[in-house]
Coordinates of C-alpha atoms in Angstrom, one line a residue:
X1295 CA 12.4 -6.8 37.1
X1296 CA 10.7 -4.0 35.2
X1297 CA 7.3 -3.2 36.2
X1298 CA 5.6 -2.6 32.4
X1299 CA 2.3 -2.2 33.5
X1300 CA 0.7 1.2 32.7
X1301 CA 1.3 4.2 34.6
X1302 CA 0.2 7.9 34.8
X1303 CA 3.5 8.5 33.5
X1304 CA 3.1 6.6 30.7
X1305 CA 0.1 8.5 29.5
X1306 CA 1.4 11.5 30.7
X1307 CA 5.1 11.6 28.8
X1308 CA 3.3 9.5 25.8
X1309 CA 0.6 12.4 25.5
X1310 CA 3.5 14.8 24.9
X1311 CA 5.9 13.3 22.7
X1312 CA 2.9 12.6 20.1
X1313 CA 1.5 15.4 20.4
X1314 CA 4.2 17.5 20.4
X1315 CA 5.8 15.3 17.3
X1316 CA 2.0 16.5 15.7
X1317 CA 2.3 19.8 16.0
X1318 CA 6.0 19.7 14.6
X1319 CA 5.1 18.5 11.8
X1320 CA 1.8 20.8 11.0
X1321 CA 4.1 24.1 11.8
X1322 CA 7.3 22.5 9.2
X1323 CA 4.8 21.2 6.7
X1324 CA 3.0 24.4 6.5
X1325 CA 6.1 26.7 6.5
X1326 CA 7.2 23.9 4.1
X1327 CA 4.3 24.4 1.9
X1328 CA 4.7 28.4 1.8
X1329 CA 8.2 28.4 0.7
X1330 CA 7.2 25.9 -2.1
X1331 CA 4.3 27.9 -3.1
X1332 CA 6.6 31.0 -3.9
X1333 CA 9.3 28.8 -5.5
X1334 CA 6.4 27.1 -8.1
X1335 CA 4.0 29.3 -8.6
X1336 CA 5.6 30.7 -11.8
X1337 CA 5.6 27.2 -13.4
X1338 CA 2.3 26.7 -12.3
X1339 CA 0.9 30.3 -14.0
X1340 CA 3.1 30.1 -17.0
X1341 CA 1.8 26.4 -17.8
X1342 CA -2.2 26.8 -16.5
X1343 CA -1.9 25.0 -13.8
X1344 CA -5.6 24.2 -12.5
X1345 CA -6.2 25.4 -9.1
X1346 CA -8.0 22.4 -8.0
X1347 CA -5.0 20.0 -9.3
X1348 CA -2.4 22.3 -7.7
X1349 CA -4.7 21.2 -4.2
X1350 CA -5.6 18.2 -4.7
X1351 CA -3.3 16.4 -7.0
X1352 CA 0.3 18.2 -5.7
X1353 CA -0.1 19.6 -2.0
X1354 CA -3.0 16.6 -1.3
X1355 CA 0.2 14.2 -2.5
X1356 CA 3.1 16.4 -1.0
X1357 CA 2.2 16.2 2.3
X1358 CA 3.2 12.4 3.0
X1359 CA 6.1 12.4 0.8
X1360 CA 7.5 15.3 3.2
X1361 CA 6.5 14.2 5.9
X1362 CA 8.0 10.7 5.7
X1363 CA 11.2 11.9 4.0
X1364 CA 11.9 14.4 7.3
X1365 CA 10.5 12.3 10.1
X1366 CA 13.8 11.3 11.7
X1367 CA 14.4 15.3 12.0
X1368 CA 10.6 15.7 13.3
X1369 CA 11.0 12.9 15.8
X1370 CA 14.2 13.9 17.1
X1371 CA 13.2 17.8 17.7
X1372 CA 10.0 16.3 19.3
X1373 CA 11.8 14.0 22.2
X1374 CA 14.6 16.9 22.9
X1375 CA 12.0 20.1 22.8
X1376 CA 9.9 17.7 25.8
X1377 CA 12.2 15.8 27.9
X1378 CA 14.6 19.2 28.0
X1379 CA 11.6 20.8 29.0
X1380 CA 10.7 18.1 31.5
X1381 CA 14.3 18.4 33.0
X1382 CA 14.1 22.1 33.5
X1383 CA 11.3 21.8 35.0
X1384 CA 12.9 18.8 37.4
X1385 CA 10.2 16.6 36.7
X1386 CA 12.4 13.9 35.7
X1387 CA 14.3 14.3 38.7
X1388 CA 11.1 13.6 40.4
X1389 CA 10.3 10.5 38.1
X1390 CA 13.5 9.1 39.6
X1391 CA 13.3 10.1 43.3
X1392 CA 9.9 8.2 43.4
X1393 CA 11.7 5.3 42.6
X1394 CA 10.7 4.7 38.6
X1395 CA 14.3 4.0 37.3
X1396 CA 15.4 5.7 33.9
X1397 CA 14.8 1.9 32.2
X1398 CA 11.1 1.9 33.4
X1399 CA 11.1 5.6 32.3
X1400 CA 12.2 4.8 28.8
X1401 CA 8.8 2.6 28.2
X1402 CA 6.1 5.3 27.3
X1403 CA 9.4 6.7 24.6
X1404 CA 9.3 3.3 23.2
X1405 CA 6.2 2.7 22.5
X1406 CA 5.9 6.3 20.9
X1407 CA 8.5 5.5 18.8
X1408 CA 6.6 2.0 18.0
X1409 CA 3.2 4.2 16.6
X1410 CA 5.7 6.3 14.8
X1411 CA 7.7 3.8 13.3
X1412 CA 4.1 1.9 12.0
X1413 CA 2.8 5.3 10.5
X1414 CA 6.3 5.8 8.7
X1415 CA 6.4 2.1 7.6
X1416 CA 2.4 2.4 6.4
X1417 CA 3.1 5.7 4.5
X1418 CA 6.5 3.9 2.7
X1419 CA 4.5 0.5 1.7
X1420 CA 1.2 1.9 0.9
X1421 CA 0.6 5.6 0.9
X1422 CA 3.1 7.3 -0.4
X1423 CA 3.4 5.0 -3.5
X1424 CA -0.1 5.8 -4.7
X1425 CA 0.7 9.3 -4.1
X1426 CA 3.8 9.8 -5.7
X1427 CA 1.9 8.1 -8.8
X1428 CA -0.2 11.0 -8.6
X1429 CA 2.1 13.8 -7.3
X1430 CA 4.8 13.2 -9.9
X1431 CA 3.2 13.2 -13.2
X1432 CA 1.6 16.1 -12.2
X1433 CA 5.2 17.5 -11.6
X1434 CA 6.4 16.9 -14.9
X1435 CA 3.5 18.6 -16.4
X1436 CA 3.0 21.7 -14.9
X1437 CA 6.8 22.0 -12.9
X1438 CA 9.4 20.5 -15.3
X1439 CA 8.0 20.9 -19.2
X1440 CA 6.6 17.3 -19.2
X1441 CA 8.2 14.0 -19.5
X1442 CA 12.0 13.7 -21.4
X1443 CA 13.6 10.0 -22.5
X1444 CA 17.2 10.9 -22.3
X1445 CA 18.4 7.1 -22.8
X1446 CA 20.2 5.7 -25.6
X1447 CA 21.7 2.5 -26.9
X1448 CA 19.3 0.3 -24.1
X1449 CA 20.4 -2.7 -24.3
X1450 CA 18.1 -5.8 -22.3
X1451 CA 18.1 -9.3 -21.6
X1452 CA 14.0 -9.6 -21.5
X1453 CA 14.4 -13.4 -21.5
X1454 CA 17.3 -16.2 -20.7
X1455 CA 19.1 -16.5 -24.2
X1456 CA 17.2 -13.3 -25.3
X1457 CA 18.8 -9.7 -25.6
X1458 CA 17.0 -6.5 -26.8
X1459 CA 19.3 -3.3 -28.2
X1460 CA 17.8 -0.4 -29.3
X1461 CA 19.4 2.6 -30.8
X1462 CA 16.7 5.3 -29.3
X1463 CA 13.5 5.7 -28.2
X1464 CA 10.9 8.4 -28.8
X1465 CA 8.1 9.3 -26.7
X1466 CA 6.5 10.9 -29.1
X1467 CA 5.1 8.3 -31.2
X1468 CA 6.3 5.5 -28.8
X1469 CA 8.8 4.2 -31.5
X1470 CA 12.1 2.0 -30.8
X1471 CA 14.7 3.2 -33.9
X1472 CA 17.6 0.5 -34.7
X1473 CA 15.6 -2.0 -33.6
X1474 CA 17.7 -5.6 -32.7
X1475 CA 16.3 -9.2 -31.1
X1476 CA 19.1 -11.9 -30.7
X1477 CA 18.8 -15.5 -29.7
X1478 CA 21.4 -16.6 -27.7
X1479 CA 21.4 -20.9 -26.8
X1480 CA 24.7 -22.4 -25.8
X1481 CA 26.7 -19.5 -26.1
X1482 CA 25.5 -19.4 -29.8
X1483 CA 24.0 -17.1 -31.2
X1484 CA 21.0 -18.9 -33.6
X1485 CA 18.7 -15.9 -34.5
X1486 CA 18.3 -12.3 -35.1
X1487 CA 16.0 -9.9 -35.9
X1488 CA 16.8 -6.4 -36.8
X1489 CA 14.5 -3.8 -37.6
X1490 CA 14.3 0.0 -38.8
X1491 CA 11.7 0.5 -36.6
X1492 CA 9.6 -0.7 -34.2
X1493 CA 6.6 0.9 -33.5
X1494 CA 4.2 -0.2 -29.9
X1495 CA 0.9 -1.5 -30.4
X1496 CA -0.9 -0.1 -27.5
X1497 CA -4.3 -2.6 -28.6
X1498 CA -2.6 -5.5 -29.5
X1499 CA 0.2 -4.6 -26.6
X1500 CA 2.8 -6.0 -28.6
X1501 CA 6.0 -4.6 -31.1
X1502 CA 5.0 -3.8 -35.1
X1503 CA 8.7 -3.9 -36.4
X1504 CA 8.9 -2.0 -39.9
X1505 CA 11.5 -3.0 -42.5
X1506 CA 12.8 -6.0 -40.9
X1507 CA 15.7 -8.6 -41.3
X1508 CA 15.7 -11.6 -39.7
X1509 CA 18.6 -13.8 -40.0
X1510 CA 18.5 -17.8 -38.7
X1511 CA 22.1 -19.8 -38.2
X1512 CA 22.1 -23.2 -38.4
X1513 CA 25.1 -25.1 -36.7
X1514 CA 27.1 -24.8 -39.8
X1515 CA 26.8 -21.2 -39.4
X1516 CA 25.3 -20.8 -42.4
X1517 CA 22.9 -17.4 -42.3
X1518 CA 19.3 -18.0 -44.0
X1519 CA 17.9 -14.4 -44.3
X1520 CA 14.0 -13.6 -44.7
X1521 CA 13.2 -10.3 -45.1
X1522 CA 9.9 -8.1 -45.0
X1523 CA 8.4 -4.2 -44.8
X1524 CA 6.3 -5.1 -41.9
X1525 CA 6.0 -7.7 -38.8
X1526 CA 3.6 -8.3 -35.5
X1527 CA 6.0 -9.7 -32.3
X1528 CA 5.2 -9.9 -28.8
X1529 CA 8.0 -10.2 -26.8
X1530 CA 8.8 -9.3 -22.7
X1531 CA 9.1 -5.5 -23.5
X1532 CA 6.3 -3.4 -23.2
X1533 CA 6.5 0.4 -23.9
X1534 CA 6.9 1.0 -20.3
X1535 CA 10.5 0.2 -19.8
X1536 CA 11.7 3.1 -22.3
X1537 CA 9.4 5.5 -20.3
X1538 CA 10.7 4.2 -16.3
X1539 CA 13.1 7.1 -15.0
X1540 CA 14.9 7.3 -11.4
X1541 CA 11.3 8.5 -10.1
X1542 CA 9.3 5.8 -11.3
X1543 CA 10.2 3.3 -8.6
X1544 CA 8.9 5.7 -5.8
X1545 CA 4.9 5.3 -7.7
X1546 CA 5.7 1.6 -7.2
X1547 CA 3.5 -0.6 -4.9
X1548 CA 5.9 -3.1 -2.6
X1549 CA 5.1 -6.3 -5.2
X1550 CA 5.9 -3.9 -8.0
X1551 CA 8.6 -3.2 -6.9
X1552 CA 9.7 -6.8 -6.3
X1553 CA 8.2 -7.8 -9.4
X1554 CA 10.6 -5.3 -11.1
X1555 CA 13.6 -6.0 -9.1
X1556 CA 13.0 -9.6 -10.5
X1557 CA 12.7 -8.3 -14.1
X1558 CA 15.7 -5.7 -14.0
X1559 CA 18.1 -9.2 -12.5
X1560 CA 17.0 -11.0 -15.0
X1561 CA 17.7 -8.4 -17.7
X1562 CA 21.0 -7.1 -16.0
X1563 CA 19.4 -4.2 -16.0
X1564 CA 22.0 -1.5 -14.2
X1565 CA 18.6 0.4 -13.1
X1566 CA 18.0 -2.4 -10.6
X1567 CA 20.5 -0.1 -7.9
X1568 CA 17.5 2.3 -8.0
X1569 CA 15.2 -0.1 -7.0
X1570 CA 16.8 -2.0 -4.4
X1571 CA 17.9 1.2 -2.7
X1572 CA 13.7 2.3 -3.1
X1573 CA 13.3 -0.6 -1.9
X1574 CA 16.0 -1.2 1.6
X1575 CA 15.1 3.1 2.4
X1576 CA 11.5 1.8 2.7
X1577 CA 12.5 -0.8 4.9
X1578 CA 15.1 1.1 6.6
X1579 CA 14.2 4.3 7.7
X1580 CA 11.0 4.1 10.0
X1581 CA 13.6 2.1 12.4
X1582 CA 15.2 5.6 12.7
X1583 CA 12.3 6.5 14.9
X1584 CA 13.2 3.9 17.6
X1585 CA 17.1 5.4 17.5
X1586 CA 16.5 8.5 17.5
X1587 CA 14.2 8.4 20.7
X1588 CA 16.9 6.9 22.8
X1589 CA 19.3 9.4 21.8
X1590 CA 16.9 12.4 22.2
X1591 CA 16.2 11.1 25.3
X1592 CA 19.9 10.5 26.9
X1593 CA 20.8 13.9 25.2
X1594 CA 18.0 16.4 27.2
X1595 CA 17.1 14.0 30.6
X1596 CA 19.9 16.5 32.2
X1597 CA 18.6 19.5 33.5
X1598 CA 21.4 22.3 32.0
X1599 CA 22.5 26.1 32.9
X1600 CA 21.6 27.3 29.3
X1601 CA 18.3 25.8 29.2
X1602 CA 16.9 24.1 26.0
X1603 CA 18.4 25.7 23.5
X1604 CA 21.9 23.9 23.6
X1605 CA 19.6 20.5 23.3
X1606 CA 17.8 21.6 20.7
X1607 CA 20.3 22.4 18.7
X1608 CA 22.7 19.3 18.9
X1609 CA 19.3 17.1 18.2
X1610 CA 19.3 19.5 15.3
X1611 CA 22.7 18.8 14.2
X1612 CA 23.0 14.8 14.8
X1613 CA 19.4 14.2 12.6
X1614 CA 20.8 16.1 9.9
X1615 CA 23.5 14.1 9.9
X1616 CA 21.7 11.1 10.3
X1617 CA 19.8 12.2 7.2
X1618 CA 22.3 13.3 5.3
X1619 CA 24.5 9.7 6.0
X1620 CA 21.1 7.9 5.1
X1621 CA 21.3 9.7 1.5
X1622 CA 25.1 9.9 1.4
X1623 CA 24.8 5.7 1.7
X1624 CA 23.4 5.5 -1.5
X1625 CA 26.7 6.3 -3.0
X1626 CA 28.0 3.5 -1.6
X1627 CA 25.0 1.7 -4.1
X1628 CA 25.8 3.7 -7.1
X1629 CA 29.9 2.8 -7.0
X1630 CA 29.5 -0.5 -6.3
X1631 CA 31.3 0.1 -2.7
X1632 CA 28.8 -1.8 -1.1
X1633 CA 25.4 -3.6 -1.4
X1634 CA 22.6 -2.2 -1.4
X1635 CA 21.0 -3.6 1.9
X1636 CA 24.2 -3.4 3.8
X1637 CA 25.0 0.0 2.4
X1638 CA 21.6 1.7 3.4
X1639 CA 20.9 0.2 7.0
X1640 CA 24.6 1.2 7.6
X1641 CA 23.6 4.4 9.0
X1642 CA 20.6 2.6 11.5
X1643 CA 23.6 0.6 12.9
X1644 CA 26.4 3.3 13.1
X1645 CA 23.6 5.4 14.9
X1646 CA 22.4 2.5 16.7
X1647 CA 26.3 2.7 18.6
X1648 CA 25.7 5.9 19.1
X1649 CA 22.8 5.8 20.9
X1650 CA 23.7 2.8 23.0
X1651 CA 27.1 5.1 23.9
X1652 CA 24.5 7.7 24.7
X1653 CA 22.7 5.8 26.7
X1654 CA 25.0 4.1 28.8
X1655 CA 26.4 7.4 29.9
X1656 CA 23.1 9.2 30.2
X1657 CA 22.4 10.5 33.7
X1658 CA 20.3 7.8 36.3

């Protein structure tokens, strides 16, 4: 039976791997931030940047989206840099002569990981959303010329039995060109609507279609055709959709983004891979926290000849690879291999055998 109640220890090794995890991430963010600096600060003079947005609106915003994206790197640097120090020093030697086994020592790790994984999971749901909505447009004003709409021939279903095309879209004017509604009810198609243009209504929040056709077939197929220069129609399109890009699901609170996962299956959308991959990452990588403490932990709890630096750099090598199989899953996503919430917690349970390998053959 495991004694869980607290300890010294539990203070003591818990006090290190947070605050060594801490100070990781203030040193790597800042370094970070430098390096970013000198890689934007052209775009920023050439297009006027404001000093107080370049603060506030970018860095302010950068620093969760960072420091979220590399936690799994900062976490597992954190438990090897401490416990390898701890075993060269033979303190954990002395944790397990006093009769603490390596089980009971493994507590204080776990509940680190815990507060770590409910930070990560708090920045995903709630933080970095709002941040990212602030963070990216500012992006595409200053950094990457402002906003481009490189889609054409969209085709929707907004509504069962209704299907939107559109030829092209402009964000200048927020104009649809080659404008087309069809009716669809028992595999027949009863109405259409075609339309030179249609134009978005930002008061009225609806479509102003401009030199329209719209055709109406009874069940004899015959076509009665009413025609006109200029029509009001609300439909379930707003001007929104033409402007959503692969970044637009990361600004995106949790019931938006189910909301639009909802939408995008009900239009077919082939976006909705974005989205559900947003989505399952959010989900998916805080656990990483919890893995990669056991295997930073049955990697450095063995005092070694060459000192930290052989630990330190396999924890190196095995979260870059864990990060780099976390992004590589989402191939699996875009070619249809596998779905989405299989495809992106693959890595968590690949790793997951790794560490339990790890583990069993760690030194107790």
């Amino acid at each position: 039976m495991i004694d869980l109640r607290p300890k010294i220890l539990d203070r003591y090794i818990m006090k290190k791997f947070i605050m060594t995890f801490f100070i990781a991430l203030v040193l790597i963010i800042g370094i970070v931030i430098i390096f970013d600096i000198s890689e934007k600060i052209d775009d920023f003079v050439a297009n006027e940047a404001p000093i107080k947005d370049i603060i506030l609106k970018y860095y302010v915003n950068f620093v969760p989206y960072f420091m979220n994206m590399f936690s799994p790197l900062f976490v597992f640097i954190t438990v090897i840099f401490f416990t390898s120090k701890m075993a060269a020093d033979t303190e954990i030697v002395a944790i397990l002569s006093c009769g603490i086994s390596f089980h009971r020592m493994m507590v204080p790790y776990i509940i680190s990981a815990f507060l770590i994984f409910g930070l990560s999971l708090g920045l995903n749901l709630y933080v970095i959303p709002r941040s990212n909505s602030v963070r990216i447009p500012f992006e595409q004003q200053y950094v990457k010329g402002g906003y481009q709409n490189l889609n054409r021939n969209i085709h929707y279903q907004i509504s069962p039995g209704e299907f939107v095309f559109v030829e092209s879209f402009s964000t200048w004017n927020n104009t649809a060109y080659r404008f087309t509604l069809e009716k669809i009810e028992e595999n027949r198609l009863v109405s259409k609507i075609s339309a030179e243009t249609a134009v978005w209504d930002s008061t009225k929040c609806s479509w102003t279609l401009k030199k329209y056709f719209i055709r109406d077939y009874t069940d004899n197929l015959e076509d009665h055709i009413r025609s006109g220069y200029q029509l009001d129609t609300a439909i379930n399109l707003t001007v929104d959709d033409f402007y959503r890009t692969k970044k637009t699901v990361t600004t995106l609170t949790q019931t938006q983004l189910n909301d639009l996962i909802h939408t995008q299956q009900m239009r077919g959308d082939a976006a909705i891979k974005e989205s559900l991959i947003e989505k399952h990452t959010r989900m998916a990588l805080p656990f990483s926290a919890f893995i990669l403490t056991i295997m930073g932990v049955a990697l450095s709890s063995k005092k070694k000849r060459g000192g930290i630096g052989w630990n330190i750099g396999i924890g190196i090598a095995l979260a870059f690879t864990y990060i780099l199989f976390l992004r590589f899953s989402e191939m699996f996503v875009y070619t249809g291999t596998l779905p989405p919430g299989i495809a992106l917690w693959l890595p968590n349970v690949i790793y997951t055998g790794i560490a339990a390998f790890l583990y069993k053959i760690a030194p107790k």
